[in-house]
Coordinates of C-alpha atoms in Angstrom, one line a residue:
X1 CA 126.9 -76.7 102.0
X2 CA 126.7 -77.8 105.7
X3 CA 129.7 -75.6 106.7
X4 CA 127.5 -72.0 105.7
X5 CA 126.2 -70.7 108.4
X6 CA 122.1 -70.0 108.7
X7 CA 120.8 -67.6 108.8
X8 CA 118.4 -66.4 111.3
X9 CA 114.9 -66.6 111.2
X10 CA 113.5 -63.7 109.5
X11 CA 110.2 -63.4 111.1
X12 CA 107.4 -62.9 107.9
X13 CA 105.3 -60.4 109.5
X14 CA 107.6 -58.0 108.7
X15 CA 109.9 -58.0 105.6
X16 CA 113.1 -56.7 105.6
X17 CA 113.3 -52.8 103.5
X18 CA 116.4 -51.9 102.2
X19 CA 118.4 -49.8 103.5
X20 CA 119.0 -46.0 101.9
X21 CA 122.5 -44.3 101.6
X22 CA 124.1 -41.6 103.3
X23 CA 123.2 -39.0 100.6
X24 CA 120.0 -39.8 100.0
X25 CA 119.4 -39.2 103.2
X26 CA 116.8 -35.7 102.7
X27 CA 119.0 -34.3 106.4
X28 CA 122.4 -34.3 104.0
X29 CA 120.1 -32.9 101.0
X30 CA 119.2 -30.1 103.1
X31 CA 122.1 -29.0 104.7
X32 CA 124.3 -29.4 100.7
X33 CA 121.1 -27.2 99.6
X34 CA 121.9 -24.8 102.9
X35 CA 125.3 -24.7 101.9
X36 CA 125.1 -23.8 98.3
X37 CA 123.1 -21.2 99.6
X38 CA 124.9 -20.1 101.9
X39 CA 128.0 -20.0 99.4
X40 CA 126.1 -18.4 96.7
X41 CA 124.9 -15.9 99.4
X42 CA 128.6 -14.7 100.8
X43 CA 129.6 -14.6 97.1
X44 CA 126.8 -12.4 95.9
X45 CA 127.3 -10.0 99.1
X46 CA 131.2 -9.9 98.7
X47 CA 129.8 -9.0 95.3
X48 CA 127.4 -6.7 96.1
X49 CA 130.2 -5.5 99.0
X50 CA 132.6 -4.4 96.4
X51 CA 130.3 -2.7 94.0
X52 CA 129.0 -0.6 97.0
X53 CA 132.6 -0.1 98.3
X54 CA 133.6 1.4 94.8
X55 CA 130.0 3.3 95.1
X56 CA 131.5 5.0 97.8
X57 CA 134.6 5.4 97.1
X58 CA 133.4 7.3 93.9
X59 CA 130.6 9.0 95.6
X60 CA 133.2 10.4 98.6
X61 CA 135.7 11.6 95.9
X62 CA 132.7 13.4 94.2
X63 CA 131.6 15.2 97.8
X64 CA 134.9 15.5 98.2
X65 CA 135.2 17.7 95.1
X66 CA 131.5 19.2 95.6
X67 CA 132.9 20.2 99.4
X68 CA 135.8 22.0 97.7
X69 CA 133.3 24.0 95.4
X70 CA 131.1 24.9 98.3
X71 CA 134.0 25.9 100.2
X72 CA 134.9 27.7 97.6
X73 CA 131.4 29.4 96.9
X74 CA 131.4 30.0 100.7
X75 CA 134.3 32.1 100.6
X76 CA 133.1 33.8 97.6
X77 CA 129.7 34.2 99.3
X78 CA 131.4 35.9 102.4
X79 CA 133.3 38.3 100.4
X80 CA 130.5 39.5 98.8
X81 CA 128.4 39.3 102.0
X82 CA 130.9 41.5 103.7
X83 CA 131.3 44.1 100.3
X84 CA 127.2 43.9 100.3
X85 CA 127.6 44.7 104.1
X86 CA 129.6 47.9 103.2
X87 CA 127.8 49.4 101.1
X88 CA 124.6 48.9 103.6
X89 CA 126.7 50.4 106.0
X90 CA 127.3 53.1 103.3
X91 CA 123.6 53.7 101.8
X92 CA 122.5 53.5 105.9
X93 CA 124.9 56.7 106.4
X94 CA 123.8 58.3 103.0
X95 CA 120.2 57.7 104.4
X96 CA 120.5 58.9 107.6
X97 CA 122.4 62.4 106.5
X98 CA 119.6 62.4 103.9
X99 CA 117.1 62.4 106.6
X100 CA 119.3 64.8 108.5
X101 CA 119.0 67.1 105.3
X102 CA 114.8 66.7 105.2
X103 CA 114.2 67.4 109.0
X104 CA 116.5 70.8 108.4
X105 CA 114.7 71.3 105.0
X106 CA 111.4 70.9 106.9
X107 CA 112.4 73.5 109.6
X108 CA 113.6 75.9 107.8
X109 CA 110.2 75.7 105.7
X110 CA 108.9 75.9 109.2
X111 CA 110.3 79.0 110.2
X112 CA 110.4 80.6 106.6
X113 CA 106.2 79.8 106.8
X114 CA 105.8 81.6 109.8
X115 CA 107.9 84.5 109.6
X116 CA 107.0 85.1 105.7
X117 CA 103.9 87.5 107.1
X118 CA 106.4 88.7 109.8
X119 CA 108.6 90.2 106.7
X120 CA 106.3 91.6 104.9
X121 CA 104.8 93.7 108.1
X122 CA 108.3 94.9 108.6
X123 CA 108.2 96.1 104.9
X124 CA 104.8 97.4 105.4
X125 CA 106.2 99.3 108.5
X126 CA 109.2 100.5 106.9
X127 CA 107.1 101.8 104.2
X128 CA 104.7 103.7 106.2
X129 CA 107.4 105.0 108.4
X130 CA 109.4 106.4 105.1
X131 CA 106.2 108.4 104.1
X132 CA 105.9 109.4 107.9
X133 CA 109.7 111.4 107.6
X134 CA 108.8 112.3 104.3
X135 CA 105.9 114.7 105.2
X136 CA 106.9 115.6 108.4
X137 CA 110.8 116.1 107.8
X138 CA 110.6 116.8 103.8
X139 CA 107.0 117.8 103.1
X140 CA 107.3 115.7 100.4
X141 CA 104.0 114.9 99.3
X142 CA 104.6 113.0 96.4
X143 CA 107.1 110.4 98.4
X144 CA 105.0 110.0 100.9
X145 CA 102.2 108.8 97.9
X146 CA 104.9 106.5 96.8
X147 CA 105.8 105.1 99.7
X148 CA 102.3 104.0 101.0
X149 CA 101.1 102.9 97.5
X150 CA 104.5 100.8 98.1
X151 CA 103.1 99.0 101.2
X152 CA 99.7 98.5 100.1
X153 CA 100.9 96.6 96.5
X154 CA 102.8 94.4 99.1
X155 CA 100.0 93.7 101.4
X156 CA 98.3 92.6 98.1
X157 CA 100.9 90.7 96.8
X158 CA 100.1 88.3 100.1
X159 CA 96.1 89.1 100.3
X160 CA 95.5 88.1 104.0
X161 CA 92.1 88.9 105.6
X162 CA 93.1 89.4 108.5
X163 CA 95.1 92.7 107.0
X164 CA 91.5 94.2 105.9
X165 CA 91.9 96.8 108.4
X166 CA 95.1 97.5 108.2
X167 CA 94.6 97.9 104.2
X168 CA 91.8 100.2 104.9
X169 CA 93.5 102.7 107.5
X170 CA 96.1 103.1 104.2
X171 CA 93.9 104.0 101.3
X172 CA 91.9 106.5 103.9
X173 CA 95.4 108.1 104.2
X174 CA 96.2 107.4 100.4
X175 CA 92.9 109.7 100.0
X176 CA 93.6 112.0 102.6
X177 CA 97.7 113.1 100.7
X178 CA 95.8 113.0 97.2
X179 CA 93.4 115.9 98.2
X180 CA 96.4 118.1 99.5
X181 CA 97.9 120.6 97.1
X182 CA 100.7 119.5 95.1
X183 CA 103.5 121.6 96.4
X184 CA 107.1 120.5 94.5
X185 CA 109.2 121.9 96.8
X186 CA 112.4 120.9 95.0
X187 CA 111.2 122.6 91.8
X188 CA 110.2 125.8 94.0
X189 CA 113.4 125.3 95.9
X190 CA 115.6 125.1 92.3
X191 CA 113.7 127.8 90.5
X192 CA 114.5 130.4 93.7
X193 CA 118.1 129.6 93.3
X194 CA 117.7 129.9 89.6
X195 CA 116.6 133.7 90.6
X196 CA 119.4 134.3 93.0
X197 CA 121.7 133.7 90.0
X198 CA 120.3 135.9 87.5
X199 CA 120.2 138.7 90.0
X200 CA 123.2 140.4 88.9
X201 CA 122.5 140.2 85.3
X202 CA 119.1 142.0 85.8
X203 CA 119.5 146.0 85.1
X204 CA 118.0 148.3 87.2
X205 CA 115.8 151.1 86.4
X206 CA 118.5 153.8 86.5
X207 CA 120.7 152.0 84.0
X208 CA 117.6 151.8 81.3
X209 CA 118.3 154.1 78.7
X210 CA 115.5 156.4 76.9
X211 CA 114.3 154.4 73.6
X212 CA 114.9 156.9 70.6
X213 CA 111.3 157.4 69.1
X214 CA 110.8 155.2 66.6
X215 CA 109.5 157.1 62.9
X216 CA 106.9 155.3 60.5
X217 CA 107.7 154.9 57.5
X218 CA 104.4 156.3 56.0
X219 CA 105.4 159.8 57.8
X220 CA 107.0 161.9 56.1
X221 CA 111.0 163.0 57.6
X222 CA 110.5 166.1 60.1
X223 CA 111.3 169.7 59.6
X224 CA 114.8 171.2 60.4
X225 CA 113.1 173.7 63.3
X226 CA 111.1 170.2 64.4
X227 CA 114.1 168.8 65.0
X228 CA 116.3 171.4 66.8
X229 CA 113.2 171.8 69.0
X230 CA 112.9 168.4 69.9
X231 CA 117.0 168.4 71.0
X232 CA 116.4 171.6 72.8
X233 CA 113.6 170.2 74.9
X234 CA 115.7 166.5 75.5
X235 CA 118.7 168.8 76.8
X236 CA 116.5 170.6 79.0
X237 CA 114.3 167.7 80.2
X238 CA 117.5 166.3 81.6
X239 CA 118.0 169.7 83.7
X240 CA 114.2 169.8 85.4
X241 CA 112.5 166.7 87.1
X242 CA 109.6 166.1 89.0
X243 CA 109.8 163.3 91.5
X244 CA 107.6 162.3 94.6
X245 CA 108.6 163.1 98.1
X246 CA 107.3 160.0 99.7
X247 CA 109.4 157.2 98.4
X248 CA 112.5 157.0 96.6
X249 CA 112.5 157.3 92.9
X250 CA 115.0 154.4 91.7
X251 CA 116.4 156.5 88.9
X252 CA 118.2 158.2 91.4
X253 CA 119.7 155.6 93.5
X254 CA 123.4 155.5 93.7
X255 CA 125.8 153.1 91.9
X256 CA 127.1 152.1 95.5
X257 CA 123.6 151.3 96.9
X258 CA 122.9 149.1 93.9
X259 CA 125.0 146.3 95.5
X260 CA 123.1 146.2 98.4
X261 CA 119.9 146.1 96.9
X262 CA 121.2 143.5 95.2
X263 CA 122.4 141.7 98.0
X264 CA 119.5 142.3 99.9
X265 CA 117.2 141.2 97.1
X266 CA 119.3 137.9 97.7
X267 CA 118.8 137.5 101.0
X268 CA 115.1 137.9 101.0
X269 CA 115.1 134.9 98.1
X270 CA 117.3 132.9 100.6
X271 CA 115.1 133.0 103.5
X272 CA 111.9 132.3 101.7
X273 CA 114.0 129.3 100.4
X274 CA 114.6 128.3 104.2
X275 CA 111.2 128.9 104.9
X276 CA 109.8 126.9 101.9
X277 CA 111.9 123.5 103.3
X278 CA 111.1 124.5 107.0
X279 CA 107.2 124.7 105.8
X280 CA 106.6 128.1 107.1
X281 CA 104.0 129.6 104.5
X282 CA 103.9 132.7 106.4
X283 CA 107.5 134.1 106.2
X284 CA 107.8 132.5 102.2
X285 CA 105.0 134.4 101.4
X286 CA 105.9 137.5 102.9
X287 CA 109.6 137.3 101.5
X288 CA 108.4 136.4 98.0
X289 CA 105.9 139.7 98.2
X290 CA 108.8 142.1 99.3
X291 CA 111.0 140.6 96.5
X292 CA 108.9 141.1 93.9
X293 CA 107.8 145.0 95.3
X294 CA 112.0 145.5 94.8
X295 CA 112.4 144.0 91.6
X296 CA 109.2 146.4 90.6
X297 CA 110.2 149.6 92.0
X298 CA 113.7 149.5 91.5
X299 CA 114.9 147.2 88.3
X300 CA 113.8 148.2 85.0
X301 CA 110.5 145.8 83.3
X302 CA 110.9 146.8 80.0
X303 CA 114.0 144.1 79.9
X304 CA 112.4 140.5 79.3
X305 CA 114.5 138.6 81.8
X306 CA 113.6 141.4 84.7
X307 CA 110.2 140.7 83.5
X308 CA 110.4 136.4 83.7
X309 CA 111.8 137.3 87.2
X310 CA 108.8 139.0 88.1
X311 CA 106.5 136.9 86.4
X312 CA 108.0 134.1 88.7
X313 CA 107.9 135.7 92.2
X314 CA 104.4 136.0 90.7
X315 CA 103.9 132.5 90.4
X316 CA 105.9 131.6 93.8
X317 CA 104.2 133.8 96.0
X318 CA 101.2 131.8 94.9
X319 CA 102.2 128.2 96.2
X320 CA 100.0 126.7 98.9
X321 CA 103.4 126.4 100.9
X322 CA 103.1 125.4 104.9
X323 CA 99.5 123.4 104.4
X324 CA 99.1 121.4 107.7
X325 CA 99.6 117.7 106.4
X326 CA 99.1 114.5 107.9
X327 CA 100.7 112.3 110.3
X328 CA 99.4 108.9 108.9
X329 CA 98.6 108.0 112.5
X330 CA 96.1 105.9 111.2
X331 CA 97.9 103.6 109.6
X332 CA 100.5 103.4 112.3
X333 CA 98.0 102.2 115.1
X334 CA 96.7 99.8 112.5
X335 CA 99.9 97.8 111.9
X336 CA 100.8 98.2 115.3
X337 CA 97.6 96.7 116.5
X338 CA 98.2 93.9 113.9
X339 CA 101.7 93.3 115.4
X340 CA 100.4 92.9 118.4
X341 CA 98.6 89.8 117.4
X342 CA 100.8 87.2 115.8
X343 CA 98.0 84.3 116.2
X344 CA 96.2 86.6 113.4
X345 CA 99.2 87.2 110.7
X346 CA 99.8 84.1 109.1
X347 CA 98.2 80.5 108.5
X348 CA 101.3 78.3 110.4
X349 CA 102.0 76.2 107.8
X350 CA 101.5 72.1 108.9
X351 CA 104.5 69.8 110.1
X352 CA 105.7 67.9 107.9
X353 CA 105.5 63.9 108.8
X354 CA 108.2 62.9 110.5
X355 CA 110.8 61.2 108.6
X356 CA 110.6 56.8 108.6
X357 CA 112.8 54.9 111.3
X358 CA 116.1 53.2 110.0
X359 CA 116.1 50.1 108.4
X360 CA 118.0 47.7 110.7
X361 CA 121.1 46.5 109.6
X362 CA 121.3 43.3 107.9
X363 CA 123.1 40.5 110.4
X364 CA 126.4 38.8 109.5
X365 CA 126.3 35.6 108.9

């Protein structure tokens, strides 16, 4: 027992612990804790790594796909962009020769609004001018009537107010032609040539044979001495005649002379013709009278057609012909006077509003 060693002296104030081991140490606790967590940590983010690297694989295959379908709506986008485009371009054209088309329209309503008045004083005109030539070229009374009845029916057709005067200078001379004789020179002028044909059908006085004395029947037949006495006294009737000295008895006139009183009665009915359409009352009157004293003296009455002719010189040498008529001057310095003022003929019609700017184009994208 002497051989052991002693120990040292182990002081009593302060006893001796024992002494812990290397992993109960709380340094090495920590750190295995830190490294478990640290080991669970890189495996849960490898994890978590590969789930988000499959996430995007699968996510860049789908934009790759949704890239191809916009692509593809793009292009289909652009083609219809550029047909839409087109048919802008198209309807912008259309529009614009539309609007082309309205400013014309509006001029031409324009111009047709302001010279509408201007036609109808040029009818007006011509009107008045035609019953103008009428009475002083034709005498024509009754187309001269027409004619301004004519022009006033237009100037009411329009009813201006400003044509009051000129409507007024019209019925004075409408009033003036109504209260002149009535002289139908183409039915005066038609019935003379109607006597200048039945001239030579008309016998004259010295071709009238004697009309046998008629006998009534309530009379008894006469005596044989009656009626050799009433041959003897025709027989000698025809050998003794008593004629005036101072004009010419037409029973005697020659066969040869009755063509020139023929002709001569034809003559005079021509020139009373001439003077009926030159409006000299004078000379028609005076031819008329000498024809009718010839068809008295020397063709025979008792026929009825020599009588109708003499019943009609009659009835010519009557007609008012060569009445002074007017010269619707009146009228005329009227419509002139209205001419002259254009500012008082029509209400211009208004401009229409000008036509709305072109839509601008849409931009290409």
């Amino acid at each position: 027992m002497s051989d052991i060693p002693s120990l040292p002296p182990v002081e009593s104030a302060s006893p001796v612990q024992p002494r812990p081991s290397a992993w109960r140490r709380p340094s090495v606790i920590i750190a295995a804790v830190a490294l478990a967590l640290l080991g669970w940590q890189w495996a849960e983010t490898r994890s978590r790594l590969a789930d988000l690297q499959e996430d995007l694989a699968r996510r860049l295959t789908v934009g790759d796909t949704a890239a191809k379908e916009a692509r593809a709506l793009a292009r289909q986008a652009q083609e219809n962009l550029q047909d839409l485009q087109g048919k802008v371009g198209a309807l912008d054209a259309k529009l614009s020769e539309s609007q082309g088309q309205q400013v014309a329209l509006e001029a031409m309503y324009q111009e047709f609004s302001r010279s509408r008045d201007d036609r109808v004083l040029a009818e007006v005109e011509q009107a008045v001018a035609i019953a103008a030539q009428q009475l002083q070229l034709a005498g024509n009374v009754h187309a001269a009537l027409f004619a301004l009845q004519a022009a006033d029916a237009r100037l009411g057709s329009v009813d201006r107010p400003q044509w009051l005067p000129l409507r007024k200078a019209i019925a004075a001379d409408l009033d003036t032609l109504k209260a002149l004789p009535q002289v139908d020179s183409s039915g005066i002028a038609l019935k003379l040539e109607t006597l200048i044909g039945r001239l030579d059908r008309l016998p004259l006085a010295f071709e009238a044979k004697p009309r046998a004395a008629s006998v009534k029947p309530d009379e008894a037949a006469p005596s044989w001495l009656k009626s050799l006495w009433a041959d003897f006294w025709a027989e000698f009737s025809q050998l003794l005649r008593i004629e005036r000295m101072d004009r010419p008895d037409p029973a005697l006139l020659a066969p040869s002379n009755a063509v020139f009183l023929r002709e001569n009665l034809k003559l005079r009915l021509m020139n009373a013709r001439l003077a009926l359409l030159s409006r000299d009352g004078n000379t028609f009157r005076e031819d008329v009278r000498i024809s009718r004293e010839w068809l008295e003296r020397y063709f025979d009455l008792s026929n009825a057609a020599a009588a109708a002719a003499k019943a009609d010189l009659a009835e010519l040498q009557a007609v008012p012909v060569g009445v002074e008529l007017p010269t619707l001057q009146s009228s005329q310095v009227a419509l002139h006077a209205l001419q002259a003022k254009p500012e008082q003929r029509a209400d211009v019609a208004p401009a229409a509003p000008a036509p709305a700017a072109n839509p601008a184009p849409a931009k290409k994208n």
